[in-house]
């Protein structure tokens, strides 16, 4: 497992995550409206290239001997596509887990013909709002330089689907139900006290 030592400014994010792992106010959302003829395959490939060229984006945090390190994810979380019924609020507010998985998620929502909402969500530990224009310029550059024919387009779709399945399988392997339920039930009482029934000495149940 490749490790990169995290800089000191990461520590406050880590501490706050330990206190409240369900918070989402550190989610940085980049929203871009796209109009016109769009190749979803090219966009997916461009985002995959972005993650590959900036490896730290595809990392999570791990504490070893009271020190924090970046650990690389086993796969890339590829762009997901949705129609109008997509729940944007849930997508942008869903908390990231700093210590188990991807700290980014991408969605392309088709709102009407040839009109889309592109949502790029990152945890603030990876990026800040000032990086918005640079990020879009990089993605646009990858997209515009990429020339693919029909056969390559099919291959890109297959590859993107494969990466999506691979991620789901890895998520299942790393899933820890006992951690999830322990966190969810932490506020519940550990014992249920049943009331005692007072019975008359002469009364019997048949």
PDB file of C-alpha atoms in Angstrom:
ATOM      1  CA  UNK A   1       0.000   0.000   0.000  1.00  0.00           C
ATOM      2  CA  UNK A   2       1.492   3.299  -1.140  1.00  0.00           C
ATOM      3  CA  UNK A   3       1.467   5.988   1.553  1.00  0.00           C
ATOM      4  CA  UNK A   4       2.021   9.744   1.309  1.00  0.00           C
ATOM      5  CA  UNK A   5       2.459  11.690   4.529  1.00  0.00           C
ATOM      6  CA  UNK A   6      -0.276  14.297   4.946  1.00  0.00           C
ATOM      7  CA  UNK A   7       0.585  17.932   5.637  1.00  0.00           C
ATOM      8  CA  UNK A   8      -0.269  19.421   9.079  1.00  0.00           C
ATOM      9  CA  UNK A   9      -3.231  21.460   7.766  1.00  0.00           C
ATOM     10  CA  UNK A  10      -5.082  18.165   7.180  1.00  0.00           C
ATOM     11  CA  UNK A  11      -5.236  17.368  10.923  1.00  0.00           C
ATOM     12  CA  UNK A  12      -8.211  19.666  11.806  1.00  0.00           C
ATOM     13  CA  UNK A  13     -10.309  18.014   9.084  1.00  0.00           C
ATOM     14  CA  UNK A  14      -9.435  14.605  10.510  1.00  0.00           C
ATOM     15  CA  UNK A  15     -10.281  15.579  14.093  1.00  0.00           C
ATOM     16  CA  UNK A  16     -13.618  17.109  13.093  1.00  0.00           C
ATOM     17  CA  UNK A  17     -14.471  13.999  11.102  1.00  0.00           C
ATOM     18  CA  UNK A  18     -13.858  11.833  14.189  1.00  0.00           C
ATOM     19  CA  UNK A  19     -16.211  14.036  16.192  1.00  0.00           C
ATOM     20  CA  UNK A  20     -18.969  14.131  13.572  1.00  0.00           C
ATOM     21  CA  UNK A  21     -18.550  11.772  10.595  1.00  0.00           C
ATOM     22  CA  UNK A  22     -22.009  12.710   9.258  1.00  0.00           C
ATOM     23  CA  UNK A  23     -21.248  16.388   8.560  1.00  0.00           C
ATOM     24  CA  UNK A  24     -21.419  17.561   4.969  1.00  0.00           C
ATOM     25  CA  UNK A  25     -20.598  21.271   5.198  1.00  0.00           C
ATOM     26  CA  UNK A  26     -17.075  20.548   3.945  1.00  0.00           C
ATOM     27  CA  UNK A  27     -18.464  19.282   0.638  1.00  0.00           C
ATOM     28  CA  UNK A  28     -17.266  21.595  -2.146  1.00  0.00           C
ATOM     29  CA  UNK A  29     -19.719  21.613  -5.068  1.00  0.00           C
ATOM     30  CA  UNK A  30     -18.821  22.709  -8.603  1.00  0.00           C
ATOM     31  CA  UNK A  31     -21.893  23.114 -10.806  1.00  0.00           C
ATOM     32  CA  UNK A  32     -21.623  23.668 -14.551  1.00  0.00           C
ATOM     33  CA  UNK A  33     -24.488  23.924 -17.064  1.00  0.00           C
ATOM     34  CA  UNK A  34     -23.658  22.336 -20.422  1.00  0.00           C
ATOM     35  CA  UNK A  35     -25.674  22.965 -23.578  1.00  0.00           C
ATOM     36  CA  UNK A  36     -25.273  21.349 -26.994  1.00  0.00           C
ATOM     37  CA  UNK A  37     -24.161  18.007 -28.350  1.00  0.00           C
ATOM     38  CA  UNK A  38     -22.246  16.258 -25.562  1.00  0.00           C
ATOM     39  CA  UNK A  39     -20.335  12.980 -25.688  1.00  0.00           C
ATOM     40  CA  UNK A  40     -20.874  11.308 -22.323  1.00  0.00           C
ATOM     41  CA  UNK A  41     -18.104   8.819 -23.112  1.00  0.00           C
ATOM     42  CA  UNK A  42     -15.584  11.612 -23.739  1.00  0.00           C
ATOM     43  CA  UNK A  43     -16.617  13.405 -20.557  1.00  0.00           C
ATOM     44  CA  UNK A  44     -16.252  10.208 -18.504  1.00  0.00           C
ATOM     45  CA  UNK A  45     -12.828   9.578 -19.985  1.00  0.00           C
ATOM     46  CA  UNK A  46     -11.783  13.205 -19.317  1.00  0.00           C
ATOM     47  CA  UNK A  47     -12.733  12.885 -15.638  1.00  0.00           C
ATOM     48  CA  UNK A  48     -10.916   9.564 -15.347  1.00  0.00           C
ATOM     49  CA  UNK A  49      -7.846  11.244 -16.846  1.00  0.00           C
ATOM     50  CA  UNK A  50      -8.182  14.094 -14.333  1.00  0.00           C
ATOM     51  CA  UNK A  51      -8.107  11.654 -11.414  1.00  0.00           C
ATOM     52  CA  UNK A  52      -5.185   9.711 -12.890  1.00  0.00           C
ATOM     53  CA  UNK A  53      -3.123  12.864 -13.519  1.00  0.00           C
ATOM     54  CA  UNK A  54      -3.709  14.224 -10.019  1.00  0.00           C
ATOM     55  CA  UNK A  55      -3.270  11.082  -7.850  1.00  0.00           C
ATOM     56  CA  UNK A  56      -3.983  12.804  -4.531  1.00  0.00           C
ATOM     57  CA  UNK A  57      -7.597  13.296  -5.651  1.00  0.00           C
ATOM     58  CA  UNK A  58      -8.059   9.543  -5.516  1.00  0.00           C
ATOM     59  CA  UNK A  59      -6.862   9.061  -1.937  1.00  0.00           C
ATOM     60  CA  UNK A  60      -8.313   8.714   1.543  1.00  0.00           C
ATOM     61  CA  UNK A  61      -6.724   9.244   4.964  1.00  0.00           C
ATOM     62  CA  UNK A  62      -5.237   6.667   7.307  1.00  0.00           C
ATOM     63  CA  UNK A  63      -3.841   7.214  10.800  1.00  0.00           C
ATOM     64  CA  UNK A  64      -0.689   5.252  11.635  1.00  0.00           C
ATOM     65  CA  UNK A  65       1.095   5.787  14.985  1.00  0.00           C
ATOM     66  CA  UNK A  66      -0.686   9.125  15.478  1.00  0.00           C
ATOM     67  CA  UNK A  67       0.381  10.360  12.035  1.00  0.00           C
ATOM     68  CA  UNK A  68      -1.848  10.899   9.004  1.00  0.00           C
ATOM     69  CA  UNK A  69      -1.104   9.448   5.580  1.00  0.00           C
ATOM     70  CA  UNK A  70      -2.797   9.555   2.194  1.00  0.00           C
ATOM     71  CA  UNK A  71      -3.690   6.092   0.841  1.00  0.00           C
ATOM     72  CA  UNK A  72      -4.619   5.457  -2.781  1.00  0.00           C
ATOM     73  CA  UNK A  73      -8.039   4.010  -3.597  1.00  0.00           C
ATOM     74  CA  UNK A  74      -8.050   0.728  -5.496  1.00  0.00           C
ATOM     75  CA  UNK A  75     -10.308   2.147  -8.210  1.00  0.00           C
ATOM     76  CA  UNK A  76     -11.707   5.352  -9.700  1.00  0.00           C
ATOM     77  CA  UNK A  77     -15.251   6.503  -8.966  1.00  0.00           C
ATOM     78  CA  UNK A  78     -16.490   7.220 -12.504  1.00  0.00           C
ATOM     79  CA  UNK A  79     -19.068   9.768 -13.653  1.00  0.00           C
ATOM     80  CA  UNK A  80     -22.681   8.723 -13.060  1.00  0.00           C
ATOM     81  CA  UNK A  81     -25.467   9.828 -15.405  1.00  0.00           C
ATOM     82  CA  UNK A  82     -29.058  10.617 -14.390  1.00  0.00           C
ATOM     83  CA  UNK A  83     -32.312  11.991 -15.732  1.00  0.00           C
ATOM     84  CA  UNK A  84     -34.537  14.736 -14.318  1.00  0.00           C
ATOM     85  CA  UNK A  85     -35.667  12.652 -11.328  1.00  0.00           C
ATOM     86  CA  UNK A  86     -32.170  12.799  -9.821  1.00  0.00           C
ATOM     87  CA  UNK A  87     -32.019  13.937  -6.157  1.00  0.00           C
ATOM     88  CA  UNK A  88     -29.382  16.678  -6.341  1.00  0.00           C
ATOM     89  CA  UNK A  89     -29.688  17.681  -2.676  1.00  0.00           C
ATOM     90  CA  UNK A  90     -28.887  14.150  -1.487  1.00  0.00           C
ATOM     91  CA  UNK A  91     -26.008  13.838  -3.942  1.00  0.00           C
ATOM     92  CA  UNK A  92     -24.234  17.024  -2.832  1.00  0.00           C
ATOM     93  CA  UNK A  93     -24.972  16.599   0.887  1.00  0.00           C
ATOM     94  CA  UNK A  94     -24.028  12.945   1.266  1.00  0.00           C
ATOM     95  CA  UNK A  95     -21.118  12.883   3.755  1.00  0.00           C
ATOM     96  CA  UNK A  96     -17.681  11.689   2.687  1.00  0.00           C
ATOM     97  CA  UNK A  97     -15.849   9.189   4.863  1.00  0.00           C
ATOM     98  CA  UNK A  98     -12.256  10.415   5.176  1.00  0.00           C
ATOM     99  CA  UNK A  99     -10.962   7.019   6.247  1.00  0.00           C
ATOM    100  CA  UNK A 100     -12.590   4.505   3.915  1.00  0.00           C
ATOM    101  CA  UNK A 101     -13.160   5.717   0.397  1.00  0.00           C
ATOM    102  CA  UNK A 102     -13.425   8.224  -2.412  1.00  0.00           C
ATOM    103  CA  UNK A 103     -13.510  11.875  -1.409  1.00  0.00           C
ATOM    104  CA  UNK A 104     -15.138  12.982  -4.658  1.00  0.00           C
ATOM    105  CA  UNK A 105     -18.200  12.112  -6.749  1.00  0.00           C
ATOM    106  CA  UNK A 106     -19.338  13.210 -10.198  1.00  0.00           C
ATOM    107  CA  UNK A 107     -22.817  13.339 -11.756  1.00  0.00           C
ATOM    108  CA  UNK A 108     -24.182  14.378 -15.141  1.00  0.00           C
ATOM    109  CA  UNK A 109     -27.911  15.184 -15.093  1.00  0.00           C
ATOM    110  CA  UNK A 110     -29.804  15.463 -18.371  1.00  0.00           C
ATOM    111  CA  UNK A 111     -32.448  18.134 -17.691  1.00  0.00           C
ATOM    112  CA  UNK A 112     -33.755  18.281 -21.278  1.00  0.00           C
ATOM    113  CA  UNK A 113     -32.554  17.508 -24.792  1.00  0.00           C
ATOM    114  CA  UNK A 114     -28.946  18.700 -25.238  1.00  0.00           C
ATOM    115  CA  UNK A 115     -28.937  20.382 -21.821  1.00  0.00           C
ATOM    116  CA  UNK A 116     -27.085  19.019 -18.775  1.00  0.00           C
ATOM    117  CA  UNK A 117     -26.049  19.854 -15.228  1.00  0.00           C
ATOM    118  CA  UNK A 118     -22.535  18.687 -14.398  1.00  0.00           C
ATOM    119  CA  UNK A 119     -21.952  18.277 -10.656  1.00  0.00           C
ATOM    120  CA  UNK A 120     -18.459  17.766  -9.270  1.00  0.00           C
ATOM    121  CA  UNK A 121     -18.387  17.283  -5.501  1.00  0.00           C
ATOM    122  CA  UNK A 122     -15.139  17.105  -3.500  1.00  0.00           C
ATOM    123  CA  UNK A 123     -14.332  17.090   0.182  1.00  0.00           C
ATOM    124  CA  UNK A 124     -12.651  20.346   1.174  1.00  0.00           C
ATOM    125  CA  UNK A 125      -9.630  18.368   2.385  1.00  0.00           C
ATOM    126  CA  UNK A 126      -8.778  17.834  -1.328  1.00  0.00           C
ATOM    127  CA  UNK A 127      -9.664  21.126  -2.959  1.00  0.00           C
ATOM    128  CA  UNK A 128     -11.072  24.608  -2.353  1.00  0.00           C
ATOM    129  CA  UNK A 129     -13.510  26.853  -4.193  1.00  0.00           C
ATOM    130  CA  UNK A 130     -10.720  28.902  -5.751  1.00  0.00           C
ATOM    131  CA  UNK A 131      -9.771  25.925  -7.918  1.00  0.00           C
ATOM    132  CA  UNK A 132     -13.071  25.972  -9.820  1.00  0.00           C
ATOM    133  CA  UNK A 133     -11.948  27.646 -13.045  1.00  0.00           C
ATOM    134  CA  UNK A 134      -8.657  25.767 -13.216  1.00  0.00           C
ATOM    135  CA  UNK A 135     -10.504  22.494 -12.723  1.00  0.00           C
ATOM    136  CA  UNK A 136     -13.001  23.229 -15.516  1.00  0.00           C
ATOM    137  CA  UNK A 137     -10.230  24.380 -17.849  1.00  0.00           C
ATOM    138  CA  UNK A 138      -8.345  21.123 -17.277  1.00  0.00           C
ATOM    139  CA  UNK A 139     -11.422  18.970 -17.915  1.00  0.00           C
ATOM    140  CA  UNK A 140     -12.325  21.021 -21.023  1.00  0.00           C
ATOM    141  CA  UNK A 141      -8.793  20.628 -22.343  1.00  0.00           C
ATOM    142  CA  UNK A 142      -8.920  16.842 -21.952  1.00  0.00           C
ATOM    143  CA  UNK A 143     -12.371  16.702 -23.548  1.00  0.00           C
ATOM    144  CA  UNK A 144     -11.586  18.893 -26.557  1.00  0.00           C
ATOM    145  CA  UNK A 145      -8.285  17.167 -27.353  1.00  0.00           C
ATOM    146  CA  UNK A 146      -9.835  13.718 -27.268  1.00  0.00           C
ATOM    147  CA  UNK A 147     -10.884  12.386 -30.657  1.00  0.00           C
ATOM    148  CA  UNK A 148     -12.679   9.075 -30.712  1.00  0.00           C
ATOM    149  CA  UNK A 149     -14.453   7.079 -33.386  1.00  0.00           C
ATOM    150  CA  UNK A 150     -17.589   4.961 -32.925  1.00  0.00           C
ATOM    151  CA  UNK A 151     -15.624   1.845 -31.976  1.00  0.00           C
ATOM    152  CA  UNK A 152     -13.557   3.719 -29.372  1.00  0.00           C
ATOM    153  CA  UNK A 153     -16.733   5.308 -28.007  1.00  0.00           C
ATOM    154  CA  UNK A 154     -18.160   1.830 -27.325  1.00  0.00           C
ATOM    155  CA  UNK A 155     -14.893   0.744 -25.693  1.00  0.00           C
ATOM    156  CA  UNK A 156     -14.887   3.802 -23.413  1.00  0.00           C
ATOM    157  CA  UNK A 157     -18.455   3.033 -22.335  1.00  0.00           C
ATOM    158  CA  UNK A 158     -17.517  -0.571 -21.569  1.00  0.00           C
ATOM    159  CA  UNK A 159     -14.449   0.547 -19.613  1.00  0.00           C
ATOM    160  CA  UNK A 160     -16.480   3.077 -17.625  1.00  0.00           C
ATOM    161  CA  UNK A 161     -19.077   0.404 -16.815  1.00  0.00           C
ATOM    162  CA  UNK A 162     -16.332  -2.008 -15.774  1.00  0.00           C
ATOM    163  CA  UNK A 163     -14.816   0.609 -13.424  1.00  0.00           C
ATOM    164  CA  UNK A 164     -18.258   1.189 -11.922  1.00  0.00           C
ATOM    165  CA  UNK A 165     -18.763  -2.543 -11.260  1.00  0.00           C
ATOM    166  CA  UNK A 166     -15.223  -2.848  -9.892  1.00  0.00           C
ATOM    167  CA  UNK A 167     -15.905  -0.019  -7.441  1.00  0.00           C
ATOM    168  CA  UNK A 168     -19.126  -1.669  -6.219  1.00  0.00           C
ATOM    169  CA  UNK A 169     -17.298  -4.948  -5.633  1.00  0.00           C
ATOM    170  CA  UNK A 170     -14.500  -3.214  -3.710  1.00  0.00           C
ATOM    171  CA  UNK A 171     -17.071  -1.305  -1.672  1.00  0.00           C
ATOM    172  CA  UNK A 172     -18.713  -4.604  -0.723  1.00  0.00           C
ATOM    173  CA  UNK A 173     -15.337  -6.040   0.299  1.00  0.00           C
ATOM    174  CA  UNK A 174     -14.545  -3.053   2.508  1.00  0.00           C
ATOM    175  CA  UNK A 175     -18.051  -2.715   3.976  1.00  0.00           C
ATOM    176  CA  UNK A 176     -18.102  -3.085   7.755  1.00  0.00           C
ATOM    177  CA  UNK A 177     -21.704  -3.455   8.951  1.00  0.00           C
ATOM    178  CA  UNK A 178     -20.700  -3.537  12.609  1.00  0.00           C
ATOM    179  CA  UNK A 179     -19.063  -0.083  12.269  1.00  0.00           C
ATOM    180  CA  UNK A 180     -22.126   1.302  10.486  1.00  0.00           C
ATOM    181  CA  UNK A 181     -24.648   0.046  13.071  1.00  0.00           C
ATOM    182  CA  UNK A 182     -22.472   0.940  16.030  1.00  0.00           C
ATOM    183  CA  UNK A 183     -22.374   4.507  14.779  1.00  0.00           C
ATOM    184  CA  UNK A 184     -26.091   4.600  13.930  1.00  0.00           C
ATOM    185  CA  UNK A 185     -27.189   3.122  17.259  1.00  0.00           C
ATOM    186  CA  UNK A 186     -24.731   4.999  19.477  1.00  0.00           C
ATOM    187  CA  UNK A 187     -27.517   7.190  20.933  1.00  0.00           C
ATOM    188  CA  UNK A 188     -29.811   4.302  21.789  1.00  0.00           C
ATOM    189  CA  UNK A 189     -30.059   2.855  25.286  1.00  0.00           C
ATOM    190  CA  UNK A 190     -28.405  -0.519  25.711  1.00  0.00           C
ATOM    191  CA  UNK A 191     -31.150  -2.068  27.874  1.00  0.00           C
ATOM    192  CA  UNK A 192     -34.925  -2.178  27.673  1.00  0.00           C
ATOM    193  CA  UNK A 193     -36.501  -2.173  31.127  1.00  0.00           C
ATOM    194  CA  UNK A 194     -39.826  -3.991  31.102  1.00  0.00           C
ATOM    195  CA  UNK A 195     -42.502  -2.962  33.636  1.00  0.00           C
ATOM    196  CA  UNK A 196     -43.397  -5.409  36.366  1.00  0.00           C
ATOM    197  CA  UNK A 197     -46.986  -6.607  36.583  1.00  0.00           C
ATOM    198  CA  UNK A 198     -48.563  -6.418  40.008  1.00  0.00           C
ATOM    199  CA  UNK A 199     -50.714  -9.437  40.656  1.00  0.00           C
ATOM    200  CA  UNK A 200     -53.172 -10.207  43.423  1.00  0.00           C
ATOM    201  CA  UNK A 201     -52.245 -13.227  45.540  1.00  0.00           C
ATOM    202  CA  UNK A 202     -55.617 -14.835  44.847  1.00  0.00           C
ATOM    203  CA  UNK A 203     -55.711 -14.068  41.137  1.00  0.00           C
ATOM    204  CA  UNK A 204     -54.635 -16.769  38.710  1.00  0.00           C
ATOM    205  CA  UNK A 205     -54.342 -16.869  34.965  1.00  0.00           C
ATOM    206  CA  UNK A 206     -55.949 -19.813  33.213  1.00  0.00           C
TER     207      UNK A 206
END
